[in-house]
C-alpha cells in the first residue's frame, strides 16, 4: 500500500526493544513498558475517522508489532473493531488481517486500511451535500414520502423515536446521495463521515445522549444540529486525516467472520493483538451502531439477529456452556448467589472467550505471541476479574501466560462503558480506569 504524505507525518516515538534478547524475553520486556500513552498523538492517518468504544491507542499494537515482528509478517486481530491493529500493521510494512462481525466495524476498518483518493473523495463529498441540500430545499414533501416507503414498520418506529422529522429528511437525503457514489471505497469513506455525525458522545444529530457509550437515552430538550452542516464539517476533518498518511509498504485485509471460527488457516499469524468486548455486555456495540446502520438500509430485525452473535451478549437460551477453570468458576458462582441470570451472561462470555482463545491458539504460529487487551466489569457489585479469568482460560487452551500488564486509561479521552452500579467499592472503581494486557505465548512442541 502506498500513501502520499502531504503533511509531515507525526509518527509517535516508542522505545526500542532490548538488543540480543530472545523472543520470550522480548515479549516479557515489552509487557513491562508503559502503555498509558497519555498526551500522545492518537489521531493521525485514518485513526480518528469515527469514534469507537474501547478502541486502543495506535501506539499499543505498534509497540508489539515493532518489537515482535519483521516486515512481511502477518499480524492478526480477530476482533478488530475500528481496525487499529491492522492499520498499524500495514503502516509498519506488515500484513494485517482483521476479523469482526459488526457491520459498522467492518465498514470502518475497511475504509481505514484503503487508499482513498483525496481529490475524488473531496469532489464526491461536495456533490453529496450540494445535491442533498438542493433536494431538501425543493422536494421536502417527496423526501418525507420516500422515507415512509423505504423503511419497514419496525425500523420506521425506531427512527421516529430517535430522530426529529427534519433530521430524518436531512439524513435520508444525504444517505441516498452517498448510495449513488459508484466507487465503493469513496462510498465507504462518505458513509463513515455520515455515521460519525450520529454516533458521538452527545448523540450527534439524534435525540440520544450517551450514544458513544452504547447506552443511549432519549432527551426531549435537545435541539439536534443540522445534519447537513455536521456532515460538511466531519467530511473536512476526515479529508484532513487522508493527508496524514506515511508512505507504507504493508497491506491489510478484513474478514466478516466470527472470532470463534474464523475459517482462516492454521498457524497463519506471527502475532495477534486484539481486544475482545468487555464482560457483562458492558459495551453493547449494536445498540449504538444501529443508529447509523438503519440509514444504510439495514432493517432493525436483521441487526437484532447479528447482535446475538456478539461475544458475551445477554441472551443465554440455547448456549452450550463450557466447564470453567477454578478461578473463573468461583467468580461465576459468587455472582450466581446474587443473580443467576447475570451469572449465566458471564458464563456465556467466558465460554465464548474460551472458544475464541482456542481459535487464536490454532491461528498463531508456534513460538509467537498473542496480546489480549481487556477491561474488567462489575456485576451486582462483584468484579468479573476478566483479566485473571481470561489468563487462566488461555492456559487451558494451551498458551503460556507470560504476564499481565496494566495500563491506565486517560479519563478525559477514553470512552468507558457507562456506569450501571454506584455502590461498587473504590478499589473496583479504580479498576474501571485500568486495562490489562494479557501476554500469551504459544510454545513450540
Ligand atoms: C473492544 S472492541 C475492539 C476495538 C479495537 N481493538 C479497536 O482498536 O478499535 C471489540 C470488537 O469485538 C467485536 N466482536 C464481538 N463479538 C465478535 C465475534 N463473535 N467475532 C468477531 N468480533 C466480535 C465487536 O464487534 C467489536 O468490534
XYZ file of C-alpha atoms in Angstrom, residues 1-370:
370
model
C 0.000 0.000 0.000
C 1.440 3.390 -0.835
C 0.081 6.610 0.562
C 1.142 10.112 -0.318
C 2.371 12.195 2.585
C 1.119 15.728 2.251
C 2.000 16.862 5.763
C 4.945 15.940 7.986
C 3.814 12.666 9.496
C 3.681 12.791 13.282
C 4.929 9.262 13.848
C 4.830 8.517 17.582
C 8.023 7.541 19.339
C 8.202 4.227 21.136
C 11.120 2.632 22.960
C 13.373 0.250 21.047
C 13.463 -3.441 22.065
C 16.472 -4.659 24.053
C 19.228 -5.844 21.697
C 20.092 -9.563 21.581
C 17.138 -10.643 23.719
C 15.414 -13.899 22.789
C 11.769 -13.796 21.674
C 10.205 -14.803 25.011
C 12.423 -12.358 26.888
C 11.494 -9.583 24.442
C 7.806 -10.357 24.992
C 8.255 -10.213 28.781
C 10.183 -6.934 28.484
C 7.553 -5.498 26.104
C 4.935 -6.165 28.774
C 6.976 -4.073 31.241
C 6.713 -0.943 29.051
C 4.445 1.989 29.860
C 1.194 1.602 27.942
C -0.614 4.713 29.151
C 0.298 6.869 26.138
C -1.363 9.916 27.687
C -0.739 13.030 25.629
C 0.409 11.011 22.597
C -0.990 11.749 19.165
C -3.563 9.035 18.554
C -5.420 10.771 15.741
C -3.036 10.547 12.788
C -3.808 8.879 9.452
C -7.316 7.396 9.486
C -7.324 6.508 13.204
C -9.865 9.206 14.039
C -12.337 8.742 11.202
C -15.031 7.591 13.588
C -15.455 7.107 17.326
C -15.350 3.556 18.625
C -15.778 2.495 22.237
C -12.748 0.791 23.794
C -10.514 1.299 20.779
C -6.901 1.260 21.734
C -4.290 3.883 21.123
C -2.361 3.042 17.926
C 0.872 3.043 19.941
C -0.234 -0.106 21.772
C -0.322 -2.507 18.803
C 2.561 -0.558 17.276
C 4.862 -1.413 20.167
C 4.211 -5.158 19.896
C 4.423 -5.058 16.096
C 7.793 -3.296 16.215
C 9.206 -5.496 18.966
C 7.881 -8.894 17.937
C 7.549 -8.999 14.139
C 9.509 -8.310 10.963
C 8.370 -6.692 7.704
C 6.075 -9.046 5.771
C 4.837 -10.904 8.889
C 1.130 -11.479 9.436
C -0.452 -9.577 12.330
C -3.939 -10.779 13.198
C -6.742 -9.110 15.122
C -9.751 -11.464 15.331
C -11.955 -8.772 16.933
C -10.597 -5.848 15.032
C -13.225 -3.204 15.872
C -12.184 0.062 14.296
C -9.110 -1.626 12.776
C -6.355 -0.045 14.887
C -4.103 -3.128 14.847
C -4.393 -3.888 11.143
C -3.832 -0.271 10.144
C -0.724 -0.104 12.335
C 0.449 -3.435 10.887
C 0.177 -2.148 7.328
C 1.832 1.173 8.221
C 4.741 -0.824 9.649
C 5.125 -2.855 6.437
C 3.410 -5.980 7.807
C 0.316 -7.781 6.582
C -2.649 -7.039 8.868
C -5.621 -9.399 8.934
C -8.716 -8.298 10.801
C -11.914 -10.165 11.649
C -15.133 -8.726 13.037
C -18.878 -9.359 12.864
C -20.103 -5.827 13.392
C -21.205 -4.244 10.086
C -20.092 -0.771 11.163
C -16.717 -2.025 12.395
C -16.241 -3.750 9.031
C -17.056 -0.574 7.089
C -14.835 1.467 9.373
C -11.906 -0.941 9.281
C -12.095 -1.374 5.502
C -12.049 2.351 4.902
C -9.222 2.928 7.353
C -6.955 0.479 5.517
C -7.946 1.579 1.991
C -6.220 4.015 -0.275
C -8.787 6.782 -0.535
C -8.073 9.303 -3.271
C -8.221 12.737 -1.621
C -9.426 14.651 -4.714
C -12.119 12.120 -5.609
C -13.344 11.917 -2.006
C -13.476 15.719 -1.704
C -15.341 16.083 -5.028
C -17.806 13.335 -4.228
C -18.401 14.677 -0.706
C -19.150 18.142 -2.073
C -21.532 16.668 -4.655
C -23.321 14.710 -1.936
C -24.122 17.628 0.331
C -24.861 20.038 -2.535
C -27.328 17.611 -4.136
C -28.826 16.705 -0.765
C -29.292 20.376 0.079
C -30.896 21.082 -3.311
C -33.222 18.120 -2.931
C -34.208 19.189 0.600
C -34.931 22.739 -0.481
C -37.110 21.770 -3.444
C -38.579 18.355 -2.633
C -39.086 18.146 1.139
C -42.561 16.586 0.756
C -41.299 13.948 -1.687
C -38.480 13.044 0.740
C -40.999 12.522 3.542
C -42.997 10.056 1.448
C -39.783 8.357 0.257
C -38.837 7.829 3.918
C -42.237 6.278 4.629
C -41.850 3.857 1.712
C -38.197 3.000 2.312
C -38.274 1.693 5.886
C -40.260 -1.250 7.240
C -42.631 -0.523 10.101
C -40.323 -1.553 12.931
C -37.354 0.371 11.560
C -39.513 3.458 10.964
C -40.721 3.301 14.550
C -37.101 3.260 15.723
C -36.234 6.220 13.509
C -39.298 8.199 14.614
C -38.362 7.683 18.250
C -34.751 8.784 17.918
C -34.713 11.373 15.117
C -36.771 14.536 14.585
C -38.644 14.675 11.223
C -36.388 17.462 9.876
C -33.263 15.462 10.812
C -34.718 12.349 9.188
C -35.148 14.255 5.926
C -31.576 15.565 6.024
C -30.103 12.166 6.839
C -32.203 10.401 4.217
C -31.239 12.925 1.517
C -27.551 12.527 2.427
C -27.731 8.720 2.621
C -29.416 8.461 -0.785
C -26.795 10.710 -2.385
C -23.981 8.697 -0.784
C -25.548 5.463 -2.102
C -25.270 6.902 -5.621
C -21.465 7.060 -5.377
C -20.238 4.262 -7.693
C -16.753 3.810 -6.181
C -17.056 1.568 -3.130
C -14.028 2.958 -1.300
C -15.204 6.540 -1.732
C -18.724 5.496 -0.773
C -17.463 3.853 2.426
C -15.401 6.939 3.211
C -18.509 9.135 2.891
C -20.604 6.674 4.905
C -18.169 6.988 7.773
C -18.356 10.778 7.789
C -22.133 10.365 7.777
C -22.134 7.814 10.582
C -19.707 9.881 12.658
C -22.245 12.721 12.919
C -24.757 10.324 14.506
C -22.535 8.267 16.809
C -20.913 10.852 19.046
C -20.589 11.225 22.797
C -23.532 13.636 22.867
C -25.599 11.566 20.438
C -24.893 13.871 17.474
C -27.867 14.668 15.315
C -30.197 12.163 17.018
C -32.255 12.675 20.168
C -29.970 10.315 22.063
C -27.487 11.100 24.794
C -24.572 8.842 25.620
C -24.631 7.077 22.285
C -20.882 6.554 22.120
C -21.129 4.779 25.474
C -23.662 2.462 23.814
C -26.258 3.258 26.498
C -28.431 5.772 24.677
C -31.252 7.553 26.401
C -33.691 9.873 24.702
C -33.753 13.517 25.673
C -36.523 15.832 24.634
C -34.772 19.094 25.491
C -32.098 18.513 22.884
C -32.064 20.637 19.781
C -30.109 18.490 17.311
C -27.760 20.277 14.958
C -28.269 20.338 11.205
C -27.117 17.024 9.730
C -26.078 18.767 6.515
C -23.771 21.162 8.365
C -22.373 18.431 10.575
C -21.685 16.232 7.551
C -19.739 19.020 5.844
C -17.647 19.591 8.979
C -16.940 15.912 9.530
C -16.031 15.420 5.901
C -13.431 18.177 6.132
C -11.972 16.615 9.267
C -11.719 13.134 7.728
C -10.257 14.544 4.498
C -7.533 16.132 6.632
C -6.787 12.647 8.002
C -6.157 11.432 4.457
C -3.286 13.890 4.162
C -1.548 12.441 7.205
C -0.531 9.008 5.972
C 3.096 7.963 5.928
C 4.387 6.062 2.929
C 3.877 2.372 3.600
C 4.762 -0.935 2.037
C 2.367 -3.019 4.092
C -1.051 -4.352 3.372
C -4.184 -5.185 5.335
C -7.370 -7.114 4.846
C -10.579 -7.511 6.794
C -12.846 -10.513 7.040
C -16.522 -10.607 8.069
C -16.449 -13.625 10.351
C -16.810 -14.882 13.898
C -13.696 -14.833 16.098
C -14.667 -18.258 17.436
C -14.465 -19.901 13.985
C -12.733 -17.604 11.547
C -12.179 -20.007 8.635
C -8.523 -18.879 8.401
C -5.783 -21.495 8.055
C -3.675 -22.943 10.917
C -0.538 -21.074 12.049
C -1.281 -18.096 9.814
C -0.120 -15.328 12.172
C 3.240 -14.242 13.573
C 1.460 -12.016 16.103
C -2.035 -11.454 17.485
C -3.006 -8.155 19.100
C -6.666 -7.938 19.946
C -9.228 -6.695 22.432
C -12.486 -8.559 22.969
C -15.691 -6.902 24.155
C -15.960 -6.218 27.885
C -17.593 -8.889 30.048
C -21.154 -8.306 31.288
C -22.036 -6.892 27.860
C -20.821 -3.580 29.272
C -20.364 -2.177 25.783
C -23.257 -3.114 23.545
C -21.886 -2.213 20.123
C -25.027 -2.880 18.153
C -27.163 -0.793 20.462
C -25.259 2.274 19.274
C -24.304 1.187 15.768
C -27.870 0.593 14.651
C -28.399 4.369 14.870
C -26.382 4.757 11.681
C -26.755 1.286 10.129
C -30.501 1.783 9.590
C -29.643 4.627 7.205
C -27.515 2.235 5.131
C -30.561 0.011 4.579
C -30.277 -2.482 7.469
C -33.695 -3.340 8.943
C -33.810 -3.351 12.769
C -34.783 -7.024 12.677
C -31.623 -8.023 10.759
C -29.453 -6.022 13.156
C -31.061 -7.788 16.133
C -30.121 -11.146 14.565
C -26.491 -10.071 14.059
C -26.365 -8.797 17.658
C -26.960 -12.303 19.029
C -23.568 -13.408 17.679
C -21.533 -10.857 19.620
C -19.293 -12.357 22.256
C -20.851 -12.069 25.696
C -24.340 -10.985 24.677
C -27.183 -11.065 27.173
C -29.260 -13.895 25.666
C -28.393 -17.214 27.286
C -31.043 -19.596 25.911
C -29.580 -22.240 23.613
C -25.974 -21.592 24.738
C -23.833 -24.686 25.394
C -21.876 -23.595 28.460
C -18.342 -24.931 28.768
C -16.861 -26.030 32.119
C -14.646 -23.322 33.577
C -11.267 -23.490 35.321
C -11.292 -22.858 39.125
C -10.972 -19.062 39.352
C -13.494 -18.268 36.596
C -15.805 -20.829 38.177
C -15.573 -19.114 41.578
C -16.354 -15.685 40.101
C -19.380 -17.092 38.245
C -20.574 -18.923 41.384
C -20.219 -15.786 43.545
C -22.302 -13.783 41.097
C -24.873 -16.628 40.855
C -25.525 -16.280 44.596
C -26.820 -12.766 43.950
C -28.195 -13.074 40.431
C -28.394 -16.322 38.443
C -29.316 -14.570 35.199
C -26.231 -12.339 35.313
C -24.031 -15.299 36.243
C -25.232 -17.055 33.078
C -24.377 -13.993 30.986
C -20.852 -14.088 32.412
C -20.624 -17.835 31.876
C -21.627 -17.266 28.236
C -18.865 -14.647 27.930
C -16.180 -16.928 29.356
C -17.458 -19.819 27.211
C -17.230 -17.735 24.021
C -13.847 -16.365 25.033
C -12.639 -19.945 25.594
C -13.595 -20.739 22.001
C -12.040 -17.504 20.705
C -8.774 -18.151 22.576
C -8.726 -21.708 21.236
C -9.116 -20.311 17.733
C -6.328 -17.775 18.350
C -4.082 -20.608 19.503
C -4.803 -22.508 16.270
C -4.118 -19.444 14.105
C -0.857 -18.439 15.812
C 2.492 -19.820 14.680
C 4.336 -21.800 17.394
C 6.938 -19.688 19.196
C 4.861 -16.498 18.787
C 2.759 -14.218 20.994
C -0.837 -13.154 21.415
